[in-house]
GROMACS .gro file of N, CA, C and O in nm:
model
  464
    1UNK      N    1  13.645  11.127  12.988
    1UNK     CA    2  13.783  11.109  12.948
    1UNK      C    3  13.870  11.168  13.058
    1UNK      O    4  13.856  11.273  13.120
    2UNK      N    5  13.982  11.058  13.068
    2UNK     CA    6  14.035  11.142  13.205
    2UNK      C    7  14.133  11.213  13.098
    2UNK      O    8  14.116  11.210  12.976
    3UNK      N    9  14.247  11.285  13.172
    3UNK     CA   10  14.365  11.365  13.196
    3UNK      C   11  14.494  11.303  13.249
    3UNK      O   12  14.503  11.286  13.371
    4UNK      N   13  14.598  11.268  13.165
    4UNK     CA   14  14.701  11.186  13.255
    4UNK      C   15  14.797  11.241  13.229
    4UNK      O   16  14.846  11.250  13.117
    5UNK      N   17  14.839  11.286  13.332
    5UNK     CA   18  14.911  11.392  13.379
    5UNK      C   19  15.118  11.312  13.428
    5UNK      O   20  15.146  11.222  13.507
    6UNK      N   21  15.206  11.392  13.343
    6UNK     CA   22  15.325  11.249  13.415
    6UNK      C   23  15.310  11.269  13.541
    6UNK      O   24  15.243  11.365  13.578
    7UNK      N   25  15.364  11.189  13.627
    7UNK     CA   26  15.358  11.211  13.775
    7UNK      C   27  15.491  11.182  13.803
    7UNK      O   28  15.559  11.120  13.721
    8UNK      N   29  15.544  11.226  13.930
    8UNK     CA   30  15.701  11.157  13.940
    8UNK      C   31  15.669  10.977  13.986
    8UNK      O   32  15.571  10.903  13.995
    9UNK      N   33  15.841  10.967  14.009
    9UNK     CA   34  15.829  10.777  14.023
    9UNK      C   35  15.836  10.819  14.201
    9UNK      O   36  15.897  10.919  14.239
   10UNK      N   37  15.767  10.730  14.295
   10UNK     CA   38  15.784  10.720  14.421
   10UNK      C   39  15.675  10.656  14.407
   10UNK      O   40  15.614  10.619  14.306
   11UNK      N   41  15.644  10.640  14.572
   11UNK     CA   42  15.517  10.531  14.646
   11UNK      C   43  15.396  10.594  14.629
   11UNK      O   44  15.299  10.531  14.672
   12UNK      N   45  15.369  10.720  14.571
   12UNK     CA   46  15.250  10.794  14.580
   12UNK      C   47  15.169  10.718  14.413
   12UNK      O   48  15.051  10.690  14.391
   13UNK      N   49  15.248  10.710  14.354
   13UNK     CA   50  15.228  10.639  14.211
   13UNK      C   51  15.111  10.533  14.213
   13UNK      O   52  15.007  10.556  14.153
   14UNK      N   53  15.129  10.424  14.279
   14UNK     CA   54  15.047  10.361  14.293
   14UNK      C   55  14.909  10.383  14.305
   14UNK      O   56  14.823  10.347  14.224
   15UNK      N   57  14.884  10.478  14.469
   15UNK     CA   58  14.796  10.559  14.449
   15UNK      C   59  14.723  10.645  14.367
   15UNK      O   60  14.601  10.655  14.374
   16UNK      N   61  14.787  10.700  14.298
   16UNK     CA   62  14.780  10.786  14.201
   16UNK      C   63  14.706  10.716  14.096
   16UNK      O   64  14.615  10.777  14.040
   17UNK      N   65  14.736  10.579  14.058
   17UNK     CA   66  14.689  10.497  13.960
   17UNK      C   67  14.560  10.438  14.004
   17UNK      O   68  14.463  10.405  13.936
   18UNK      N   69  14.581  10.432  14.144
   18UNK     CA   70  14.399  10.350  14.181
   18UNK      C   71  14.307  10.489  14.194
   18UNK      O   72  14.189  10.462  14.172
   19UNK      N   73  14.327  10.611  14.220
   19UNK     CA   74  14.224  10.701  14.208
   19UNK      C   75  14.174  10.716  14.078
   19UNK      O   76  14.055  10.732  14.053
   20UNK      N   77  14.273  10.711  13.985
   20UNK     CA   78  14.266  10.739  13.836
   20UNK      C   79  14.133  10.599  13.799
   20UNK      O   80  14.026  10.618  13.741
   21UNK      N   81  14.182  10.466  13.855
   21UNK     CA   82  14.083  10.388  13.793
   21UNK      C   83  13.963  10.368  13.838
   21UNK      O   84  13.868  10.309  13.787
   22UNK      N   85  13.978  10.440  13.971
   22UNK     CA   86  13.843  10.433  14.065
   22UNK      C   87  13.750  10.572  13.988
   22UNK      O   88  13.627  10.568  13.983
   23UNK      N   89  13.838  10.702  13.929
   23UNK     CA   90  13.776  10.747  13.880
   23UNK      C   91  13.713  10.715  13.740
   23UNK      O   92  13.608  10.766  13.701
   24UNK      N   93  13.785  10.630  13.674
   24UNK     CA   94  13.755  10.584  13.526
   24UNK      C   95  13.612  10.464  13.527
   24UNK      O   96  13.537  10.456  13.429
   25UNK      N   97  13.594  10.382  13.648
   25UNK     CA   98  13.522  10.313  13.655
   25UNK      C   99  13.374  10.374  13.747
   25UNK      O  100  13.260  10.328  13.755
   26UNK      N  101  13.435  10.486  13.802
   26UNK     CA  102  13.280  10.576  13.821
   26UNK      C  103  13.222  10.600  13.731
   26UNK      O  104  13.101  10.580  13.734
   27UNK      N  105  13.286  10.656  13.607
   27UNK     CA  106  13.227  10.736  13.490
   27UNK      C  107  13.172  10.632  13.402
   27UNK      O  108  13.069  10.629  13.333
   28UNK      N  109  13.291  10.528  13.427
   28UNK     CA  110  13.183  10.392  13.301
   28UNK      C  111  13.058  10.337  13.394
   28UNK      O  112  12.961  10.307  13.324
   29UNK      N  113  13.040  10.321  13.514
   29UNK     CA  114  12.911  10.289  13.607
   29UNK      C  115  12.817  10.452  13.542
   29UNK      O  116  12.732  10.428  13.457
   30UNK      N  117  12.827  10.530  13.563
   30UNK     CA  118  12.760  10.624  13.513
   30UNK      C  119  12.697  10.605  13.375
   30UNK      O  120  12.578  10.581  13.355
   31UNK      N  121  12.779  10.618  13.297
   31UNK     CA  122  12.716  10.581  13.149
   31UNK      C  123  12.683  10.494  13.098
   31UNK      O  124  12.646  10.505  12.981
   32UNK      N  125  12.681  10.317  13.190
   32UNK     CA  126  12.604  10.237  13.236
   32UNK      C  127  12.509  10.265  13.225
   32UNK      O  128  12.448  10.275  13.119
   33UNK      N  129  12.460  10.292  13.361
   33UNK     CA  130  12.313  10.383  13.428
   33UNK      C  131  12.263  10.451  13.288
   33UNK      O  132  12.170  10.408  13.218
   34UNK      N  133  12.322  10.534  13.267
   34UNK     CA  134  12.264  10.624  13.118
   34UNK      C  135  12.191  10.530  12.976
   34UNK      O  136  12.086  10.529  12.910
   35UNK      N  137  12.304  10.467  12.980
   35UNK     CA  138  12.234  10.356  12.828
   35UNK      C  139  12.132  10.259  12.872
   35UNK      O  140  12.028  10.234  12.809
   36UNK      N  141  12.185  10.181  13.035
   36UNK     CA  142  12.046  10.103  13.035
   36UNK      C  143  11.935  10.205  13.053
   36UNK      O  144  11.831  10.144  13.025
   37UNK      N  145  11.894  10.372  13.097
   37UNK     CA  146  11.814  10.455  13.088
   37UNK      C  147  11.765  10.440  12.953
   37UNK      O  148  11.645  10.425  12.928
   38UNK      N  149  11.857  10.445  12.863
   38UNK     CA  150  11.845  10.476  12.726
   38UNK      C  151  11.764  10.372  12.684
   38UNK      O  152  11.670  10.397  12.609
   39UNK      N  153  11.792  10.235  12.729
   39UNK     CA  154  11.793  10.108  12.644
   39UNK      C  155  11.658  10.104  12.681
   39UNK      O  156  11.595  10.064  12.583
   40UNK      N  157  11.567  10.132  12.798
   40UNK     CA  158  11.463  10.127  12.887
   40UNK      C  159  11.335  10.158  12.808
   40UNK      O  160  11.223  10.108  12.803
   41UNK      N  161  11.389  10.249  12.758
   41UNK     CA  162  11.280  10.400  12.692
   41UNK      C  163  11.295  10.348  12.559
   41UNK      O  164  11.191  10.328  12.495
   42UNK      N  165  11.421  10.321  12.499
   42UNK     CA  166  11.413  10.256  12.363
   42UNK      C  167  11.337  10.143  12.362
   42UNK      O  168  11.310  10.123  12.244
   43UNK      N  169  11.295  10.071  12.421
   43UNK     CA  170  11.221   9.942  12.455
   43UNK      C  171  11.096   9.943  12.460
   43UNK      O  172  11.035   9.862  12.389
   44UNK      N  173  11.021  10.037  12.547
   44UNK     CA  174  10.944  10.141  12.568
   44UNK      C  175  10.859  10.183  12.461
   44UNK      O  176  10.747  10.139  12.434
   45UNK      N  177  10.930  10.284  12.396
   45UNK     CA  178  10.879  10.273  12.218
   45UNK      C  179  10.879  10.203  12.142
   45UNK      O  180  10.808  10.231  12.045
   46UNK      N  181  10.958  10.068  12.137
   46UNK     CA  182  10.946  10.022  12.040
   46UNK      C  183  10.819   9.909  12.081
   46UNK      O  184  10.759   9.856  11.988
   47UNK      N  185  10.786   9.881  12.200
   47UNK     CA  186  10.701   9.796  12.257
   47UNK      C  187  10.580   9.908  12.183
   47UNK      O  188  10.492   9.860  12.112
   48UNK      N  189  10.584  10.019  12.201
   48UNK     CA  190  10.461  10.072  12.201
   48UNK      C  191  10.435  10.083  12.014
   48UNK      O  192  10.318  10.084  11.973
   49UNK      N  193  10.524  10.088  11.936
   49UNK     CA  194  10.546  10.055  11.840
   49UNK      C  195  10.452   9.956  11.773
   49UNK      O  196  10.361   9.947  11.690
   50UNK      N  197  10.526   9.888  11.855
   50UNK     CA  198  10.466   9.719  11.817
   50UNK      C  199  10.299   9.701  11.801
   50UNK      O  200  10.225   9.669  11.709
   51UNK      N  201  10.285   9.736  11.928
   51UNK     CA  202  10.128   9.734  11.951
   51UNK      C  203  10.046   9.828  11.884
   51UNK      O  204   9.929   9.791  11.869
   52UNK      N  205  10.081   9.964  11.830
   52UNK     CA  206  10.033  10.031  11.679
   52UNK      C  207  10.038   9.972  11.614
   52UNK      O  208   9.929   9.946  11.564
   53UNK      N  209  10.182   9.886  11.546
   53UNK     CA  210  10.178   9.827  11.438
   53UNK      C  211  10.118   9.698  11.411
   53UNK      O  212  10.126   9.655  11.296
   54UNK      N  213  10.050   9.620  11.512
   54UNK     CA  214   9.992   9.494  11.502
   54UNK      C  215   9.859   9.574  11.495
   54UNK      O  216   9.790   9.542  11.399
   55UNK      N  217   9.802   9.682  11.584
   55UNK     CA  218   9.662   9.721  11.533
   55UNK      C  219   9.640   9.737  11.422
   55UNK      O  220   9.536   9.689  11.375
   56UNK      N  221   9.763   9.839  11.312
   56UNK     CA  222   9.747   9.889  11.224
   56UNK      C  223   9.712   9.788  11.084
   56UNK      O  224   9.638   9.807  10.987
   57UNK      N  225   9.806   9.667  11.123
   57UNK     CA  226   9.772   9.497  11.057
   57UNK      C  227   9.664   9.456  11.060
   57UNK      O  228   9.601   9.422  10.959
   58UNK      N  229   9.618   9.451  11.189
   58UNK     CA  230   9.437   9.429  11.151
   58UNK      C  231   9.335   9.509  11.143
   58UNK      O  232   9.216   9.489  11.169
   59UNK      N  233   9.394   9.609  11.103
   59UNK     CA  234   9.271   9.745  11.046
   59UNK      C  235   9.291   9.734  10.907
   59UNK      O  236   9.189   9.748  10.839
   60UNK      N  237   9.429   9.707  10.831
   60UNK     CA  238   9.455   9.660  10.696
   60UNK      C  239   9.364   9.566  10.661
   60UNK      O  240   9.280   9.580  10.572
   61UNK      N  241   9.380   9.443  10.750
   61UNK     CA  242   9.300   9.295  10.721
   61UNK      C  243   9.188   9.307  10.699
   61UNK      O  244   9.132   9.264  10.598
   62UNK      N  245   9.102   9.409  10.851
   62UNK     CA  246   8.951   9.454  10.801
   62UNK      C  247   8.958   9.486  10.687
   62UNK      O  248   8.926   9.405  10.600
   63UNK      N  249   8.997   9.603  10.656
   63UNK     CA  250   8.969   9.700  10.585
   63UNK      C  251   8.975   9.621  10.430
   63UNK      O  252   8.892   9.651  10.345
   64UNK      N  253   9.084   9.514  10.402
   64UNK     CA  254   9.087   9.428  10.300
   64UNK      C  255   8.981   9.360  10.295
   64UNK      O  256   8.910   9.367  10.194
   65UNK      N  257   8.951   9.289  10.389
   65UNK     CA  258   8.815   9.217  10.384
   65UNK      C  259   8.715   9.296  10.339
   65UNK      O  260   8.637   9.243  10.260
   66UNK      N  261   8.693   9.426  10.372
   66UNK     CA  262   8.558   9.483  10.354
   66UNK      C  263   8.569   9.522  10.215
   66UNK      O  264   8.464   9.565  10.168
   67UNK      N  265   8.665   9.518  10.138
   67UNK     CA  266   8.648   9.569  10.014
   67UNK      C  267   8.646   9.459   9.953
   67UNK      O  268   8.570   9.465   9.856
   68UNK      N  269   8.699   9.350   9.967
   68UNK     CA  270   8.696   9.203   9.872
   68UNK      C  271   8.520   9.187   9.887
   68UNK      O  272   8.461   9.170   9.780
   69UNK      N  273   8.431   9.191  10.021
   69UNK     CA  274   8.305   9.184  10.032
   69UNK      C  275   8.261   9.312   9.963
   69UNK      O  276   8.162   9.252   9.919
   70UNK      N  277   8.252   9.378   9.937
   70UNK     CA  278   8.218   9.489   9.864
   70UNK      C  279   8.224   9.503   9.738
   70UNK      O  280   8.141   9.559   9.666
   71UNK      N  281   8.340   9.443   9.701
   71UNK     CA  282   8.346   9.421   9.563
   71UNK      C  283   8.279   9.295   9.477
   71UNK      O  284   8.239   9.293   9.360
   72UNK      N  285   8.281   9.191   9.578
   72UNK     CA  286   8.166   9.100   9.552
   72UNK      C  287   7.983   9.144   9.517
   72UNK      O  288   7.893   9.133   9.433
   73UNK      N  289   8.014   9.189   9.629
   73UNK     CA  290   7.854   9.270   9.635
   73UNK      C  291   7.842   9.287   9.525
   73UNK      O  292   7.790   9.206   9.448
   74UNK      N  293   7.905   9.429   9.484
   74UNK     CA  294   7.895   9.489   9.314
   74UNK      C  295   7.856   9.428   9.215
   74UNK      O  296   7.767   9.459   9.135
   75UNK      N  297   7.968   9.277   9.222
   75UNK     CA  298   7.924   9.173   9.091
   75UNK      C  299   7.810   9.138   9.104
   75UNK      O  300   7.733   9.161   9.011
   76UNK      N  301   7.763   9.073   9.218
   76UNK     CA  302   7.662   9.026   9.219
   76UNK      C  303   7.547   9.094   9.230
   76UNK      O  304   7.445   9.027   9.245
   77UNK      N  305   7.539   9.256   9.224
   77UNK     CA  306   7.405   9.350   9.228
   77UNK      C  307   7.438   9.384   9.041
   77UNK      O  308   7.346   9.399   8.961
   78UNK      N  309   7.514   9.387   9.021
   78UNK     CA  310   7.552   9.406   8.867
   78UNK      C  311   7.491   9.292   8.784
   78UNK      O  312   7.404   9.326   8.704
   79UNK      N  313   7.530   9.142   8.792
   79UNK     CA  314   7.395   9.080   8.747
   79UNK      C  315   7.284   9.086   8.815
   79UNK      O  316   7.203   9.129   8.733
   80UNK      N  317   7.234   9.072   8.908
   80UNK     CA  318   7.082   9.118   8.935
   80UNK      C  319   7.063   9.202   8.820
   80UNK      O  320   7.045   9.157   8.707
   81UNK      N  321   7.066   9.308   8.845
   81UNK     CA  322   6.992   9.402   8.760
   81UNK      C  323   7.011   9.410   8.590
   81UNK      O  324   6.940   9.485   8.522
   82UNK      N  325   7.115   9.322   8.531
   82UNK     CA  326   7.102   9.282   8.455
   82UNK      C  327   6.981   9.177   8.396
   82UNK      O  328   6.920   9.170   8.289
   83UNK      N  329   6.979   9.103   8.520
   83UNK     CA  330   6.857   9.011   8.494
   83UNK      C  331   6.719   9.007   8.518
   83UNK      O  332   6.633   8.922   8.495
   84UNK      N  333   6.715   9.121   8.571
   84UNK     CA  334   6.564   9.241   8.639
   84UNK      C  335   6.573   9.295   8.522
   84UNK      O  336   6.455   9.313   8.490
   85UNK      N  337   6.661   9.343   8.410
   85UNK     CA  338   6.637   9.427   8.293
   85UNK      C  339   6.570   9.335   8.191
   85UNK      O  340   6.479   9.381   8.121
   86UNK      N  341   6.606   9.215   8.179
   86UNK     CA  342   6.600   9.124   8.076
   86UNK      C  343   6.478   9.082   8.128
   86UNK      O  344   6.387   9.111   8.051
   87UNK      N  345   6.420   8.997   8.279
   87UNK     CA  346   6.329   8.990   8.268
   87UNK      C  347   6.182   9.107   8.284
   87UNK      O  348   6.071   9.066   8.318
   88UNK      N  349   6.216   9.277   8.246
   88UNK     CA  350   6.164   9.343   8.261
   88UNK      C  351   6.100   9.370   8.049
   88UNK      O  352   5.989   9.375   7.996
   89UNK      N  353   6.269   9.381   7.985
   89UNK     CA  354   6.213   9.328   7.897
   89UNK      C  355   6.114   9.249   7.844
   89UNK      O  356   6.028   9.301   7.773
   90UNK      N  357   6.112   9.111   7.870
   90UNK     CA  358   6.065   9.003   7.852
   90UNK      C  359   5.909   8.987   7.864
   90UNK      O  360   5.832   8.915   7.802
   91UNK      N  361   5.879   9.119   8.010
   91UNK     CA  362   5.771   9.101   7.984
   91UNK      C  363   5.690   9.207   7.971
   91UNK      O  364   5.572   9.206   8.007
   92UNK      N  365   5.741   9.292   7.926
   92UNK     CA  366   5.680   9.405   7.827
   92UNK      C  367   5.579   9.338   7.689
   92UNK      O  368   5.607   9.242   7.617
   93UNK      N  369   5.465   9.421   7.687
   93UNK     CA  370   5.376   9.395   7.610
   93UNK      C  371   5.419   9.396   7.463
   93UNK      O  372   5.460   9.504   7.419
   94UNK      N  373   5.415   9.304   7.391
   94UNK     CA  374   5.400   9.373   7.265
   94UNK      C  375   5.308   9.425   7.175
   94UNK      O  376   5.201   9.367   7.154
   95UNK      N  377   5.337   9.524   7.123
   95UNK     CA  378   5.212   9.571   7.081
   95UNK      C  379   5.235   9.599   6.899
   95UNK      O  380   5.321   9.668   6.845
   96UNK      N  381   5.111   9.507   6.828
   96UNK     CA  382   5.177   9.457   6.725
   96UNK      C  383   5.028   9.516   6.633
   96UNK      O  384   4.914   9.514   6.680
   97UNK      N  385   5.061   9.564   6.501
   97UNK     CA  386   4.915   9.590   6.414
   97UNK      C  387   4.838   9.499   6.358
   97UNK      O  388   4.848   9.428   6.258
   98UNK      N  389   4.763   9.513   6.436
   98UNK     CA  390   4.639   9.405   6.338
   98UNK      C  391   4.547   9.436   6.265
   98UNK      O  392   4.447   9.483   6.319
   99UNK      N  393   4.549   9.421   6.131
   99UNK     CA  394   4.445   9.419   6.051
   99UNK      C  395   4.307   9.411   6.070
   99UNK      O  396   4.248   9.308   6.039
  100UNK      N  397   4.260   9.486   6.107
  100UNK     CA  398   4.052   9.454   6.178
  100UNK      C  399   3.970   9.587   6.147
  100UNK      O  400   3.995   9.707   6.140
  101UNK      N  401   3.869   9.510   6.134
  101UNK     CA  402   3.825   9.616   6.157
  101UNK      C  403   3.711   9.627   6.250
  101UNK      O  404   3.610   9.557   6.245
  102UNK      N  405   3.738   9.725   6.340
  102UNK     CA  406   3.678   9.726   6.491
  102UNK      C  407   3.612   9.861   6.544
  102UNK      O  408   3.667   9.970   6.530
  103UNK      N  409   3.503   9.843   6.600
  103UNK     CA  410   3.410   9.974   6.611
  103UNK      C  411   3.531  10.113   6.692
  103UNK      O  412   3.632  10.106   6.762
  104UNK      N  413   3.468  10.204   6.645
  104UNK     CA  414   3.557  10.337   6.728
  104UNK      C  415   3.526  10.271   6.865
  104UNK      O  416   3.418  10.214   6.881
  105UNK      N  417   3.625  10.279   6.972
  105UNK     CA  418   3.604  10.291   7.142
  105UNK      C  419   3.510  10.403   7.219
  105UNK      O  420   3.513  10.526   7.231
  106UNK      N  421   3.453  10.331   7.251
  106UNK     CA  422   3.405  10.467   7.333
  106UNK      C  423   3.358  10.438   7.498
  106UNK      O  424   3.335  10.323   7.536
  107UNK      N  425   3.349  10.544   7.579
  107UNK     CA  426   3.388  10.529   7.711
  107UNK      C  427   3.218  10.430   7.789
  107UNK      O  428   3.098  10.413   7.769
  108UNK      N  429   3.292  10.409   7.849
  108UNK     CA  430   3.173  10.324   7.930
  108UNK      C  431   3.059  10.371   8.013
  108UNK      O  432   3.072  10.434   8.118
  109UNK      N  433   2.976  10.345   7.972
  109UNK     CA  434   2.815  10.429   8.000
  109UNK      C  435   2.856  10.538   7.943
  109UNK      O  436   2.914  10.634   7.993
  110UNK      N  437   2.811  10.511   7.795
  110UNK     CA  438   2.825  10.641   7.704
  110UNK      C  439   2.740  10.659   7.604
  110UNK      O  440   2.759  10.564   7.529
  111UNK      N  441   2.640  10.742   7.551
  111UNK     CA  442   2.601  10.681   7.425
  111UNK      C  443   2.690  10.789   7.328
  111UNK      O  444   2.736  10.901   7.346
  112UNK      N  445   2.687  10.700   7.222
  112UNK     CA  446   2.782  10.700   7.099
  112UNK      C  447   2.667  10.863   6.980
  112UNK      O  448   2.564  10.846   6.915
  113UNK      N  449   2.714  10.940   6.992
  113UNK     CA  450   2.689  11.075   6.923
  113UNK      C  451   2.629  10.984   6.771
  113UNK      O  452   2.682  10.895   6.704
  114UNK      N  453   2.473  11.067   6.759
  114UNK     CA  454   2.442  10.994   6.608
  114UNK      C  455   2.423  11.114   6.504
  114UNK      O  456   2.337  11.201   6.511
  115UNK      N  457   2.503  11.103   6.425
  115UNK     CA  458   2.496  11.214   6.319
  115UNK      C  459   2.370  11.232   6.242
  115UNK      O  460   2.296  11.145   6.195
  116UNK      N  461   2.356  11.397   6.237
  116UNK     CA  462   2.204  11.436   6.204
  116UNK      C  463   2.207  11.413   6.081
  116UNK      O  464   2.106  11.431   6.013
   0.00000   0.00000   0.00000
């Protein structure tokens, strides 16, 4: 910000007015320089930004994918073993009473104890 100071009226005036704008247009070239600095670095980050944030998109995407496959999995190990139970059921023995009448068991190459 300049300072404007009255000045008297004569031929120096003129002068007076082109230093003033030669100084006013240094300072806006200056702070020029400064914002495109600024604008540079803002660009800078946000570029670098960018390229986090597009990684971070397809680490989401994986990461979505791997759980939609994962969660598939589940269903489909969830019936399996539903159907490993049923046919584990299924083929379990049954073991049912039958009416007979059938010698005591006894072990193989054995003779059978004869009461005195």
């Amino acid at each position: 910000m300049t300072l404007h100071l009255p000045r008297p009226h004569g031929r120096h005036r003129a002068i007076d007015r082109v230093r003033e704008l030669e100084a006013e247009s240094t300072e806006l070239a200056c702070q020029t320089v400064r914002l495109a600095r600024e604008n540079d670095t803002l660009q800078r980050q946000l570029d670098t930004a960018g390229i986090a944030l597009t990684g971070a998109w397809s680490d989401l995407d994986k990461a979505v994918a791997e759980i939609r496959r994962l969660q598939q999995q589940h269903i489909d190990d969830t019936v399996r073993v539903a159907r490993l139970r049923q046919a584990l059921h299924n083929a379990r023995p049954r073991i049912t009473a039958v009416p007979a009448q059938a010698p005591q068991p006894t072990a193989p190459n054995s003779i059978p104890l004869r009461a005195a």
